[in-house]
mmCIF file of C-alpha atoms in Angstrom:
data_model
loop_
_atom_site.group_PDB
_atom_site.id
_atom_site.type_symbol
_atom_site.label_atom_id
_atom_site.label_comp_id
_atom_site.label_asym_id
_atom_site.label_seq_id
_atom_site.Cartn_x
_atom_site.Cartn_y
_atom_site.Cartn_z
ATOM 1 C CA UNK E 1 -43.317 18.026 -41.175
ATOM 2 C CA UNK E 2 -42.212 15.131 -43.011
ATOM 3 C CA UNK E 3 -41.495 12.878 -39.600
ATOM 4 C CA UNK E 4 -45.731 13.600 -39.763
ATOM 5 C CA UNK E 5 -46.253 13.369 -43.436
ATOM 6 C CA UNK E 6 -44.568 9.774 -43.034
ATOM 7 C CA UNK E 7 -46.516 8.620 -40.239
ATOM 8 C CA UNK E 8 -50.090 9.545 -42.064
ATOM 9 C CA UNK E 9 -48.644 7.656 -44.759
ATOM 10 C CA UNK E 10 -47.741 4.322 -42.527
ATOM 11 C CA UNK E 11 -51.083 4.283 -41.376
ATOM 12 C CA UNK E 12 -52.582 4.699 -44.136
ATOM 13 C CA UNK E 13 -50.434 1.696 -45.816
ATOM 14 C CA UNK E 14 -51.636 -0.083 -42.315
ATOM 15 C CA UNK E 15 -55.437 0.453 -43.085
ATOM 16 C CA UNK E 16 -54.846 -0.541 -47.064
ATOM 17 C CA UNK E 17 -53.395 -3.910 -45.560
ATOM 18 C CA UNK E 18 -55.732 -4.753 -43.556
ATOM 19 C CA UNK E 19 -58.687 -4.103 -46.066
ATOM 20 C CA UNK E 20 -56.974 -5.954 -49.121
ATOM 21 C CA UNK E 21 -56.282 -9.298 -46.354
ATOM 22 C CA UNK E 22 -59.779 -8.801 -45.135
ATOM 23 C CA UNK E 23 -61.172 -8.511 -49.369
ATOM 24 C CA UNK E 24 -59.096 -11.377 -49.908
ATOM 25 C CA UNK E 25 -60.155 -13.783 -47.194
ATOM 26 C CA UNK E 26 -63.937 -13.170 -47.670
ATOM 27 C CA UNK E 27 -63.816 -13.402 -51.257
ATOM 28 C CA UNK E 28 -61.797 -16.991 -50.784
ATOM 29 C CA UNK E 29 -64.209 -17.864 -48.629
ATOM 30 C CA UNK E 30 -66.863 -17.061 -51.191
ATOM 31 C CA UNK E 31 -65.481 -18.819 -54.109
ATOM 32 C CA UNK E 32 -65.018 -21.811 -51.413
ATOM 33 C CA UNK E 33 -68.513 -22.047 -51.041
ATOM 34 C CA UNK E 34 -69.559 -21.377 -54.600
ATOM 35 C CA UNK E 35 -66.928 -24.259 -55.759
ATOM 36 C CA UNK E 36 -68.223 -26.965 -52.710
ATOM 37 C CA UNK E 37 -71.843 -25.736 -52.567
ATOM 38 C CA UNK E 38 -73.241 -28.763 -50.394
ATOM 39 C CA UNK E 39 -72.611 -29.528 -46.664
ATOM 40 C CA UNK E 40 -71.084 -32.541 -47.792
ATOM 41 C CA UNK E 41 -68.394 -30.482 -48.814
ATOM 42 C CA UNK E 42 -67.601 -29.601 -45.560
ATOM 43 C CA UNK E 43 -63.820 -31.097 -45.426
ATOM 44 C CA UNK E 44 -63.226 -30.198 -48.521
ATOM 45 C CA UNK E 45 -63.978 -26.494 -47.596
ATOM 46 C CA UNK E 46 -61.437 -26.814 -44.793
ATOM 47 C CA UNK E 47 -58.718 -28.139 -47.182
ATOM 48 C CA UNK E 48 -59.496 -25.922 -49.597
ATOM 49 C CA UNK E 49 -59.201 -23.069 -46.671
ATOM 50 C CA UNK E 50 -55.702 -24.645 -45.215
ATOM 51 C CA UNK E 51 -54.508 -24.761 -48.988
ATOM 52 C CA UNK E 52 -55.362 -20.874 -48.984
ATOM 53 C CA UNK E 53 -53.791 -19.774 -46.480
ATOM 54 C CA UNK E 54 -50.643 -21.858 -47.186
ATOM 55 C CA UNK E 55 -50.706 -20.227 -50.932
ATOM 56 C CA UNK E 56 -50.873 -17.107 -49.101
ATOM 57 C CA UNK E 57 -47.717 -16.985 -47.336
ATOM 58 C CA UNK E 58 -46.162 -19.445 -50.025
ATOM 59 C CA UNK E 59 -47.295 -16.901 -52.349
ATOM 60 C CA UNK E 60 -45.970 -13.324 -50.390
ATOM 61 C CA UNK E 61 -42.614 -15.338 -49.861
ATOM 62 C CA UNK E 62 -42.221 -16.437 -53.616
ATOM 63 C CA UNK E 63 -42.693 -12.969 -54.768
ATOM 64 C CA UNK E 64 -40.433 -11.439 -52.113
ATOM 65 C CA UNK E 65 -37.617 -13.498 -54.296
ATOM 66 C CA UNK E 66 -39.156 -12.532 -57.245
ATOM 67 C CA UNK E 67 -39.055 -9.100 -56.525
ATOM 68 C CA UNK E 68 -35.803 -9.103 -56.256
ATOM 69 C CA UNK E 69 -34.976 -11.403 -58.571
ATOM 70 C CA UNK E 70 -36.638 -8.969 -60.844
ATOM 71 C CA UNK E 71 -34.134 -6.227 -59.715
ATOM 72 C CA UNK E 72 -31.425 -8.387 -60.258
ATOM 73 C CA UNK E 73 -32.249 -9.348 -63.888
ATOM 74 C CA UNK E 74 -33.598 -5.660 -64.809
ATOM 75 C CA UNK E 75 -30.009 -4.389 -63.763
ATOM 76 C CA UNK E 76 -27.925 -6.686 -65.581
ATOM 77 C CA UNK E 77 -30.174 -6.194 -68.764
ATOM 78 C CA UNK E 78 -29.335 -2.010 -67.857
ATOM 79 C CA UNK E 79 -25.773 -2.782 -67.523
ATOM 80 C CA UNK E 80 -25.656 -3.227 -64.263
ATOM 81 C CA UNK E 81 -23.357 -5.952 -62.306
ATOM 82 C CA UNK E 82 -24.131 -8.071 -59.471
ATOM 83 C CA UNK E 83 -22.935 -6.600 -55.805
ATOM 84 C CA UNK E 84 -25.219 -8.356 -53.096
ATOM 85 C CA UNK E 85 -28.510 -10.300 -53.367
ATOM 86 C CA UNK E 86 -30.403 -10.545 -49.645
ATOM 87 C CA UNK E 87 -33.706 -11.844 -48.762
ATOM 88 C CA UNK E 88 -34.786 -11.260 -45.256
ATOM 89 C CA UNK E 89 -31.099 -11.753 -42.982
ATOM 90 C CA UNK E 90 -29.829 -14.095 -45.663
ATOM 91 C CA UNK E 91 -27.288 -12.213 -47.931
ATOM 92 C CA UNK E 92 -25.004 -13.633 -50.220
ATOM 93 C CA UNK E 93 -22.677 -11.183 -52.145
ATOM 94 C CA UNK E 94 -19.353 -11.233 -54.336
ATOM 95 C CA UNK E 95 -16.438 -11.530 -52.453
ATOM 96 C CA UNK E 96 -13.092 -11.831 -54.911
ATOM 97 C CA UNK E 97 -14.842 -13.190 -57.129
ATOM 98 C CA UNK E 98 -16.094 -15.819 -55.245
ATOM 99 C CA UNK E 99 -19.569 -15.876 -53.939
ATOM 100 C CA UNK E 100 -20.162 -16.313 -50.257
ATOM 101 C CA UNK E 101 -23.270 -15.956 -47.618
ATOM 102 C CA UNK E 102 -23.473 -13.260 -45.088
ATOM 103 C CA UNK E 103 -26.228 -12.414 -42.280
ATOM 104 C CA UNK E 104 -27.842 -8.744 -42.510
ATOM 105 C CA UNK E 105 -31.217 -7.097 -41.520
ATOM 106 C CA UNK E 106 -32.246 -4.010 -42.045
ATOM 107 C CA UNK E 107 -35.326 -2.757 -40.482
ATOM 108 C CA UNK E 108 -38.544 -2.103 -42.489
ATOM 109 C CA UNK E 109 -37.195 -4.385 -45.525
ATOM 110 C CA UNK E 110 -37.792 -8.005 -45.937
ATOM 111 C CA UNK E 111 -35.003 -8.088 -48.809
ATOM 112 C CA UNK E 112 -32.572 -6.150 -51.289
ATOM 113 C CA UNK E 113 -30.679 -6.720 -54.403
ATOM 114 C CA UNK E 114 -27.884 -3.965 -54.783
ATOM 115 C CA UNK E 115 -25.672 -3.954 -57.847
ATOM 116 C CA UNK E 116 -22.408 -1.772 -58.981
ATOM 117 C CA UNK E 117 -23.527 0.937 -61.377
ATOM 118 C CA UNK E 118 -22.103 1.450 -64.975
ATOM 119 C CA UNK E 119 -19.437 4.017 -65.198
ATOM 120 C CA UNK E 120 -21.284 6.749 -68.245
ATOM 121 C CA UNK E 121 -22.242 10.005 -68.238
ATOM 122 C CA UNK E 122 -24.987 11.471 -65.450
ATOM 123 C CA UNK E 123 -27.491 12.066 -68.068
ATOM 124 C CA UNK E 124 -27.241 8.473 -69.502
ATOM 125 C CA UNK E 125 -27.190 6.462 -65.808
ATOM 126 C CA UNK E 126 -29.818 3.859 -66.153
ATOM 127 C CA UNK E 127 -31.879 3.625 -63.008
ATOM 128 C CA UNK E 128 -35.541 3.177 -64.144
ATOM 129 C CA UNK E 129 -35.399 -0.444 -65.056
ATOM 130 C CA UNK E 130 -33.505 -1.628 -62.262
ATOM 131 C CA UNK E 131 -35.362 0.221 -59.683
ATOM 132 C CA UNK E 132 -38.591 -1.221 -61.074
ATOM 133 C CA UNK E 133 -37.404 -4.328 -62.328
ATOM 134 C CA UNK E 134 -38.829 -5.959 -58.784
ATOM 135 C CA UNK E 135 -42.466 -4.527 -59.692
ATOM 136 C CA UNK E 136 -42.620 -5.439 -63.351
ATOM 137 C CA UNK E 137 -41.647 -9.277 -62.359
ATOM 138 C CA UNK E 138 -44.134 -9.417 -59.474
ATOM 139 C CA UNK E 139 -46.398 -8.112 -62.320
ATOM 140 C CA UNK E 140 -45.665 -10.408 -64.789
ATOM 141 C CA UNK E 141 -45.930 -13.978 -62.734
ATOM 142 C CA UNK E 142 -49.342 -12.214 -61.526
ATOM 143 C CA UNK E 143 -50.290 -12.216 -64.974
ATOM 144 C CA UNK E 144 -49.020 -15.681 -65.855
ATOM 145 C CA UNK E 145 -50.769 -16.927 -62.066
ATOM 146 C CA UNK E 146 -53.840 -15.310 -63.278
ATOM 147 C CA UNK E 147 -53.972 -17.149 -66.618
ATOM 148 C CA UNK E 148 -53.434 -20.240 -65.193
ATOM 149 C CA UNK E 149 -56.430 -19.543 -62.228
ATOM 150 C CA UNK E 150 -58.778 -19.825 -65.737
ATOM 151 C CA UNK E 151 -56.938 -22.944 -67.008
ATOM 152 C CA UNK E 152 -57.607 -24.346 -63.885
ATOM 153 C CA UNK E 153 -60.751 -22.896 -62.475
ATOM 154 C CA UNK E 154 -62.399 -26.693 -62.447
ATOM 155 C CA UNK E 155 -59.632 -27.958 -60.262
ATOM 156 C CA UNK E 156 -60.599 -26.546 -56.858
ATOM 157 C CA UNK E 157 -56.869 -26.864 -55.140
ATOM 158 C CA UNK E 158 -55.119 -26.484 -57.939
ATOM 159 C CA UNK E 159 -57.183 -22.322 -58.676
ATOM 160 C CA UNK E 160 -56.852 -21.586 -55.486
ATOM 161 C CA UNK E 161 -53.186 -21.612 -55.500
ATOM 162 C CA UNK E 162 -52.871 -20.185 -58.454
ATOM 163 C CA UNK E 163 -55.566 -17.716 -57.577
ATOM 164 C CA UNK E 164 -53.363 -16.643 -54.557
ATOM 165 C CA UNK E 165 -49.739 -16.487 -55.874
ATOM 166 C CA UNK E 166 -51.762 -13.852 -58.614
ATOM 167 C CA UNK E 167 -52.929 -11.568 -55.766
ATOM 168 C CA UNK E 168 -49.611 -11.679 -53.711
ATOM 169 C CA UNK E 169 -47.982 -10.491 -56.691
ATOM 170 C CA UNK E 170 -50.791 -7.565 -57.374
ATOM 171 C CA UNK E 171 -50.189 -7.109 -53.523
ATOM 172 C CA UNK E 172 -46.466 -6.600 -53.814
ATOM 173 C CA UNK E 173 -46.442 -4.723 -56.927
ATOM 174 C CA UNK E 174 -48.442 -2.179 -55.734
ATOM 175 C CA UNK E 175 -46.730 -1.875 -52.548
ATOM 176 C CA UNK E 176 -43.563 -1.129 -54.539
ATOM 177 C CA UNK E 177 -45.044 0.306 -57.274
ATOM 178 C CA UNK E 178 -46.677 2.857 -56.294
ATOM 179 C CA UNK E 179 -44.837 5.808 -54.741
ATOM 180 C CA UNK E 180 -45.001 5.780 -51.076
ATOM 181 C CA UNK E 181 -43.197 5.638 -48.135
ATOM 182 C CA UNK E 182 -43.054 1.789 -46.294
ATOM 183 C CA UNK E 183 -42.721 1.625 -42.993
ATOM 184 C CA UNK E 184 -39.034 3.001 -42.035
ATOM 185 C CA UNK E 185 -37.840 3.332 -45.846
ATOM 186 C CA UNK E 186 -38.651 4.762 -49.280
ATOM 187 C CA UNK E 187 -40.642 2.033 -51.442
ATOM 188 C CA UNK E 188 -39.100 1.246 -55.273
ATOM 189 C CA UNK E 189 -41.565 3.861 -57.022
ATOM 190 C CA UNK E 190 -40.529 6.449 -54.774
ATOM 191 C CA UNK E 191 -37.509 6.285 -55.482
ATOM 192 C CA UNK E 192 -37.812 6.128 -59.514
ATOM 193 C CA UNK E 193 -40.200 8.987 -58.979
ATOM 194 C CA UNK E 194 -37.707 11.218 -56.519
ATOM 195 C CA UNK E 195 -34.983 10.194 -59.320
ATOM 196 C CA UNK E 196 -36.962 11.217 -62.341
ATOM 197 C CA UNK E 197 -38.620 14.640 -60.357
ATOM 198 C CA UNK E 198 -35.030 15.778 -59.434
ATOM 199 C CA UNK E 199 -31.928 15.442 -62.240
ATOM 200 C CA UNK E 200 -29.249 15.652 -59.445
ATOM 201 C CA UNK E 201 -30.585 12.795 -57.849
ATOM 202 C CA UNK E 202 -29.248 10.583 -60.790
ATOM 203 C CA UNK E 203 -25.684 11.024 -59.210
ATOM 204 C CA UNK E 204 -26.749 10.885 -55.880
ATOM 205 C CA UNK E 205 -28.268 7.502 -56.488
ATOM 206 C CA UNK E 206 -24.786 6.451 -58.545
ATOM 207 C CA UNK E 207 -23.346 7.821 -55.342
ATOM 208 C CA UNK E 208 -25.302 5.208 -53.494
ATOM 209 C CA UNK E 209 -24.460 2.415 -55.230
ATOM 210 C CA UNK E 210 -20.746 2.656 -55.490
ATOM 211 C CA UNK E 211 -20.294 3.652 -51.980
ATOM 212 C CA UNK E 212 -21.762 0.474 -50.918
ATOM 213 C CA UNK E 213 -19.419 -1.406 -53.540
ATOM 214 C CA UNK E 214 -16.498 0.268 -52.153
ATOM 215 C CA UNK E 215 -17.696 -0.730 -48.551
ATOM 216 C CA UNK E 216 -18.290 -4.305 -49.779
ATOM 217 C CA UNK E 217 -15.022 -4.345 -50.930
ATOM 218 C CA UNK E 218 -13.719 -3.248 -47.579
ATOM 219 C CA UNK E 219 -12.645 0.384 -48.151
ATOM 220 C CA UNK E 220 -13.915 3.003 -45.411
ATOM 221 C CA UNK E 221 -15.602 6.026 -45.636
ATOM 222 C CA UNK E 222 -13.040 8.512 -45.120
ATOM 223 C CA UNK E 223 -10.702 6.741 -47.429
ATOM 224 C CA UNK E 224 -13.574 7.190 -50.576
ATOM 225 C CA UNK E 225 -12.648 10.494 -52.561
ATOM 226 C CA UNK E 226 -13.379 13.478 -50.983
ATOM 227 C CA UNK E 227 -15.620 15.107 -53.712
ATOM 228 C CA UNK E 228 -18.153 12.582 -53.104
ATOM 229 C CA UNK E 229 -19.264 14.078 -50.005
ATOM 230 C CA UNK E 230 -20.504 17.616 -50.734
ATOM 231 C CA UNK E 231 -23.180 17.992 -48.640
ATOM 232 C CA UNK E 232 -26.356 18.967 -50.561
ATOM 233 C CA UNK E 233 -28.460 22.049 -49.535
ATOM 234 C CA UNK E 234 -30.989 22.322 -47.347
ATOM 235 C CA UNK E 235 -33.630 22.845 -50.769
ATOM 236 C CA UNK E 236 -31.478 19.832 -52.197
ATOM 237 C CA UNK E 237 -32.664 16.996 -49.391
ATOM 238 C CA UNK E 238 -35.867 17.998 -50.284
ATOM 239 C CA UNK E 239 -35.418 14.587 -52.406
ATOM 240 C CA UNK E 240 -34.900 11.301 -50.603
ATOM 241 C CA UNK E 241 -32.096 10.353 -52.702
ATOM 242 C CA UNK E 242 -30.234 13.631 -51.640
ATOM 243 C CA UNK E 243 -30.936 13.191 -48.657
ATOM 244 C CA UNK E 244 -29.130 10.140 -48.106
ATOM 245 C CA UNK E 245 -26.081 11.643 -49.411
ATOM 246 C CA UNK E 246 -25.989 13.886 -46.506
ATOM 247 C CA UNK E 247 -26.336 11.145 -44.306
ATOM 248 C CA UNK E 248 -23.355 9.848 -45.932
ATOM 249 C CA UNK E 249 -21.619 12.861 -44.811
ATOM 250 C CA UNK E 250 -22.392 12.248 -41.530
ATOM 251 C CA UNK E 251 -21.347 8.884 -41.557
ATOM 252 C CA UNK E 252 -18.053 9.877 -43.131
ATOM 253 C CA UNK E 253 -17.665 12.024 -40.534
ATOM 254 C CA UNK E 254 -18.222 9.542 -37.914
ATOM 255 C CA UNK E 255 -15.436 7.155 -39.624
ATOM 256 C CA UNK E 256 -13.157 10.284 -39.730
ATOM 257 C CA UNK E 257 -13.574 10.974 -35.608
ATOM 258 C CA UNK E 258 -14.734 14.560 -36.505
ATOM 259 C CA UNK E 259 -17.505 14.188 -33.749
ATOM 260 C CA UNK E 260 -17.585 17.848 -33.124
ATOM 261 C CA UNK E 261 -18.407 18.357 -36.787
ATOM 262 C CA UNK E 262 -20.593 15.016 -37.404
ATOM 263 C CA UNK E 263 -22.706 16.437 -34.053
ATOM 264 C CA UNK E 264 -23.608 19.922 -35.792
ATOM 265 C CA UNK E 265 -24.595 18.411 -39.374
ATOM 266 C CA UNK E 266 -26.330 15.478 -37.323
ATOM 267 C CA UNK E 267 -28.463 18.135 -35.426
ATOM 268 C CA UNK E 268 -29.297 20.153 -38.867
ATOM 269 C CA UNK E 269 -30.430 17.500 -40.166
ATOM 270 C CA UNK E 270 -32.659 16.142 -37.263
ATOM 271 C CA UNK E 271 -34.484 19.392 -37.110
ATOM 272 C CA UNK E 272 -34.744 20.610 -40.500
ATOM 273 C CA UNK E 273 -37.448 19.731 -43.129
ATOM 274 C CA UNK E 274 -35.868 17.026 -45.654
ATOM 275 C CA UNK E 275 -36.533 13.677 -46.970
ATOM 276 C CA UNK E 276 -34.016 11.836 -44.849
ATOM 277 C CA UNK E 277 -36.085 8.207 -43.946
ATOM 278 C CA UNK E 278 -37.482 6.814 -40.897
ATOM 279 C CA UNK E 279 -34.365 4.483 -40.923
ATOM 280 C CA UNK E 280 -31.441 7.297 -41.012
ATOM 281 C CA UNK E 281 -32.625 8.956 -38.656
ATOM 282 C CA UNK E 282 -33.039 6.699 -36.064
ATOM 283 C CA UNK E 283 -28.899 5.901 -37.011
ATOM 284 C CA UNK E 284 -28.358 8.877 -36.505
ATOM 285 C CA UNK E 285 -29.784 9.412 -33.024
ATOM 286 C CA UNK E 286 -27.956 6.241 -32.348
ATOM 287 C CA UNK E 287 -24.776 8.575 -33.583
ATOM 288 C CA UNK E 288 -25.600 11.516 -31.302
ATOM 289 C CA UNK E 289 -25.916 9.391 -28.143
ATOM 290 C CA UNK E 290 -22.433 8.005 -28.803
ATOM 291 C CA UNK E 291 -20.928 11.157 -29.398
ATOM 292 C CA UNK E 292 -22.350 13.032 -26.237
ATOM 293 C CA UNK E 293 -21.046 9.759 -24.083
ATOM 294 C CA UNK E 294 -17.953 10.445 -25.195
ATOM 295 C CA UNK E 295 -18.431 14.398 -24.567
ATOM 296 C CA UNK E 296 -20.019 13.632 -21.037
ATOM 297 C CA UNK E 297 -23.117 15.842 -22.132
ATOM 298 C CA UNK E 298 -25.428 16.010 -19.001
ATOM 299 C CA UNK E 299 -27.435 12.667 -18.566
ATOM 300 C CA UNK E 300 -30.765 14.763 -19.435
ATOM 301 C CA UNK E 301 -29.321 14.891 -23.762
ATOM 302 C CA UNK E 302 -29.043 11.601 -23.280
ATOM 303 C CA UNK E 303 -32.229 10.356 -21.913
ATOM 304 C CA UNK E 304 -33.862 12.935 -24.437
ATOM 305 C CA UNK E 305 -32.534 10.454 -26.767
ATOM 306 C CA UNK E 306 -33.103 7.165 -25.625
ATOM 307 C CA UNK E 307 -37.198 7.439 -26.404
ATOM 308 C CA UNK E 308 -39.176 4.717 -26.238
ATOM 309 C CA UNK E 309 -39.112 5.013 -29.814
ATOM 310 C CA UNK E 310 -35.689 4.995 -30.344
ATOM 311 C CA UNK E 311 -35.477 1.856 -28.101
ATOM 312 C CA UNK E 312 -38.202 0.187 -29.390
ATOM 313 C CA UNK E 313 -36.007 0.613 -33.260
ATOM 314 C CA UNK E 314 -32.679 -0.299 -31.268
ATOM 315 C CA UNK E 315 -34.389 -3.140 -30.211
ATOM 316 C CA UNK E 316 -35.292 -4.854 -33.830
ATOM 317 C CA UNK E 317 -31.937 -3.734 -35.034
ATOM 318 C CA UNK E 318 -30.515 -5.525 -32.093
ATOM 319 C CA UNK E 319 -27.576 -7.127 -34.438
ATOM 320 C CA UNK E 320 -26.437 -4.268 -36.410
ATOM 321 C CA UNK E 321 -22.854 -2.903 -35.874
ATOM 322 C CA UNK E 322 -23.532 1.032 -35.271
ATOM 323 C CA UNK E 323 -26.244 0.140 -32.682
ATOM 324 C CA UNK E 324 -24.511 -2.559 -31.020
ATOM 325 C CA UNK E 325 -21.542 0.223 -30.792
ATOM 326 C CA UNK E 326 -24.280 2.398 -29.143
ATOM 327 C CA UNK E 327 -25.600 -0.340 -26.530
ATOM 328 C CA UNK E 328 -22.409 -0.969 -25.623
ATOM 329 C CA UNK E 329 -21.657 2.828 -24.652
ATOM 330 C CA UNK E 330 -24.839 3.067 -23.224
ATOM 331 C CA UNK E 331 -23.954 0.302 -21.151
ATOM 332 C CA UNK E 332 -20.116 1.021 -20.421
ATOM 333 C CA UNK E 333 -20.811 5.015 -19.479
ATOM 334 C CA UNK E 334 -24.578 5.501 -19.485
ATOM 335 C CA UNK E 335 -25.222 2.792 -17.266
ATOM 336 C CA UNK E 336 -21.700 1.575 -15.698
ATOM 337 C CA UNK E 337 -23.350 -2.042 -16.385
ATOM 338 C CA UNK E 338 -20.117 -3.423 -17.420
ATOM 339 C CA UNK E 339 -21.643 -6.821 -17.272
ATOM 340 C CA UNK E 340 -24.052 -6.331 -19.593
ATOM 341 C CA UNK E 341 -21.505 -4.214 -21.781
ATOM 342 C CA UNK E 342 -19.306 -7.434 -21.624
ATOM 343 C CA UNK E 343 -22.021 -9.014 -23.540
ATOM 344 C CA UNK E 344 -22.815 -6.673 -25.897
ATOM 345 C CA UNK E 345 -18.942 -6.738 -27.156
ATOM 346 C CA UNK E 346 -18.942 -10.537 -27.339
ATOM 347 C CA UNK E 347 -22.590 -10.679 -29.732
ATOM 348 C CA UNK E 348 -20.450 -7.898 -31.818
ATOM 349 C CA UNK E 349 -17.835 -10.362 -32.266
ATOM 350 C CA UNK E 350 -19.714 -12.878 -33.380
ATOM 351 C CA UNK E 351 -22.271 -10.878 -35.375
ATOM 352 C CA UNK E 352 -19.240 -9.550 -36.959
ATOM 353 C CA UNK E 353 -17.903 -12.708 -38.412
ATOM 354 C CA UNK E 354 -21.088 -12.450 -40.605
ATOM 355 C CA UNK E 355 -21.796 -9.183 -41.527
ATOM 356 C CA UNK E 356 -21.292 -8.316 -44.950
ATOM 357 C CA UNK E 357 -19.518 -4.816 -44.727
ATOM 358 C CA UNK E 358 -15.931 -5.281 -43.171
ATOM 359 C CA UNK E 359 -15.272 -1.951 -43.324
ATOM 360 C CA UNK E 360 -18.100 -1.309 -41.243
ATOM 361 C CA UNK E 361 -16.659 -3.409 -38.870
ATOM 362 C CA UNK E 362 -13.254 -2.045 -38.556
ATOM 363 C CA UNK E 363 -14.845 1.430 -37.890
ATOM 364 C CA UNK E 364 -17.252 0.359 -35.254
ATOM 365 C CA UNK E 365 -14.426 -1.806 -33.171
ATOM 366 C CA UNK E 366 -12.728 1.986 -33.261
ATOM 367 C CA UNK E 367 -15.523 4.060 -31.926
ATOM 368 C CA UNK E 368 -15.866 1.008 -28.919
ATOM 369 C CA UNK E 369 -12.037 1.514 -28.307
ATOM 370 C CA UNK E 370 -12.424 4.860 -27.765
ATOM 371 C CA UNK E 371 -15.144 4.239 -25.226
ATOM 372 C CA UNK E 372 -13.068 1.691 -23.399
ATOM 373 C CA UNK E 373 -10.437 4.393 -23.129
ATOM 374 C CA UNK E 374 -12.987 6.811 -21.157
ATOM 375 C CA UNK E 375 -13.841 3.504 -18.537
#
């Protein structure tokens, strides 16, 4: 149900797009003509076009950083402390207190800023200001864009662009604002509002954050505390933030070898109703086709698996470590292309020199020795 809920959503987000570009491209055009009325104007209406649609991607670029930025400053005013600041595959993160550049994508986000928590009480964990801190700065340089549009409205150029970096903002504040799902992920104001509906997703969401400390720091799943990993109930992933804990569990149980175990709670969750994202669950599929490789499960589970879908996500996640794992097993067992398996081992490598989570790393290089032991 929600697998369909999420889809009607994406295409509705699809359809919202493509009416706010076309609104904004026909009313350019209008005030184009209304500020070069004459013919004679006629380059100047082509520069003035070529200027718009540079402000345009100028201006949906700027206020990715500013989004983020925005996170980044919100969470240090709520006590936050910086953990890892990436905008599209450029990350750069603390690293012993030094602060270095890494390479990550993630699909269905063009950037994140992630910060370590405050230790206080779950009733007092600040998460409203941080979460939206991206929104309220796209808001408030669409405001200050805005003003200056008026300043400038005689200057043809000079409105436009200012005209433009004010509705990029609007654009992106709304798209994060306003509580939806995005593509393969949960958008800011979902988040805030899953947090705010349900109280135990405060700790889940602390939960979150210093798990992926811990990780950045280089410490693996199954050697975090073991009372972080409850698994929530059924009613409990209801919320997204829940959720995501028990995809934790799974993930911990992945890092622990329990594949008999992670298989079961990776099923449940595949086939239950719950607010697990597009994104987790296609890493999880990725999961289950490891673990019945390495179970010799009859080649229909596996081909059951390998949708066009779940290639077609594989595919733009081509550098990340658990799917690399997964084409590589696919390769090695599925496939006996040990060529091509070859390959996939050496772009590991080198992805690996880069990728932010070391932890991650270690774990992954496991799972492929284990494969190599079943050649």
């Amino acid at each position: 149900m929600n697998a369909k809920r999420n889809k009607l959503q994406q295409n509705i987000t699809i359809v919202l797009g493509l009416l706010i570009g076309g609104a904004i491209g026909f009313l350019t055009v209008l005030y184009t003509y209304k500020i070069f009325p004459d013919e004679s104007d006629g380059l100047h209406r082509i520069i003035s076009l070529l200027i718009f649609l540079f402000s345009m991607y100028a201006g949906f670029l700027l206020h990715i950083i500013i989004h983020e930025a925005g996170h980044l400053v919100f969470g240090l005013l709520s006590g936050y402390r910086f953990s890892s600041f990436r905008i599209f595959s450029f990350m750069i993160l603390q690293e012993n207190g030094k602060i270095k550049s890494k390479k990550l994508s993630v699909a269905g986000t063009v950037g994140q800023c992630l910060m370590i928590p405050p230790e206080s009480n779950d009733e007092k964990k600040p998460f409203v200001l941080y979460n939206l801190g991206g929104t309220i700065m796209n808001i408030l340089v669409a405001v200050f864009t805005a003003v200056l549009f008026f300043v400038f409205y005689n200057n043809a150029y000079i409105s436009i662009i200012m005209l433009m970096f004010s509705v990029c903002g609007f654009v992106i504040a709304a798209n994060n604002g306003i509580p939806m799902h995005i593509g393969m992920v949960d958008n800011d104001g979902y988040n805030t509002y899953s947090i705010c509906k349900n109280p135990d997703s405060v700790h889940a969401f602390w939960f979150q954050m210093k798990v992926n400390e811990l990780l950045l720091k280089g410490c693996r799943l199954k050697d975090m505390p073991e009372e972080w990993f409850v698994l929530p109930t059924d009613e409990e992933m209801q919320s997204n933030m829940l959720a995501a804990k028990g995809v934790f569990v799974c993930n911990r149980l992945m890092d622990m070898h329990s594949f008999s175990e992670a298989k079961a709670l990776i099923l449940h969750l595949l086939n239950t109703d719950n607010a697990i994202t597009e994104l987790h669950r296609k890493l999880l599929i990725c999961d289950l086709i490891y673990i019945n490789l390495i179970t010799f499960c009859p080649e229909e589970d596996i081909l059951s698996l390998l949708t066009k879908e779940q290639k077609k996500f594989m595919k733009s996640m081509k550098n990340f470590p658990s799917v690399l794992r997964t084409e590589y097993i696919v390769a090695l067992i599925f496939e006996s292309n040990f060529i091509n398996a070859d390959k996939i081992k050496k772009m590991f490598e080198k992805n690996s020199l880069k990728y932010p989570y070391p932890s991650d790393i270690q774990s992954e290089r496991e799972l492929m020795d284990i494969a190599d032991s079943l050649r």
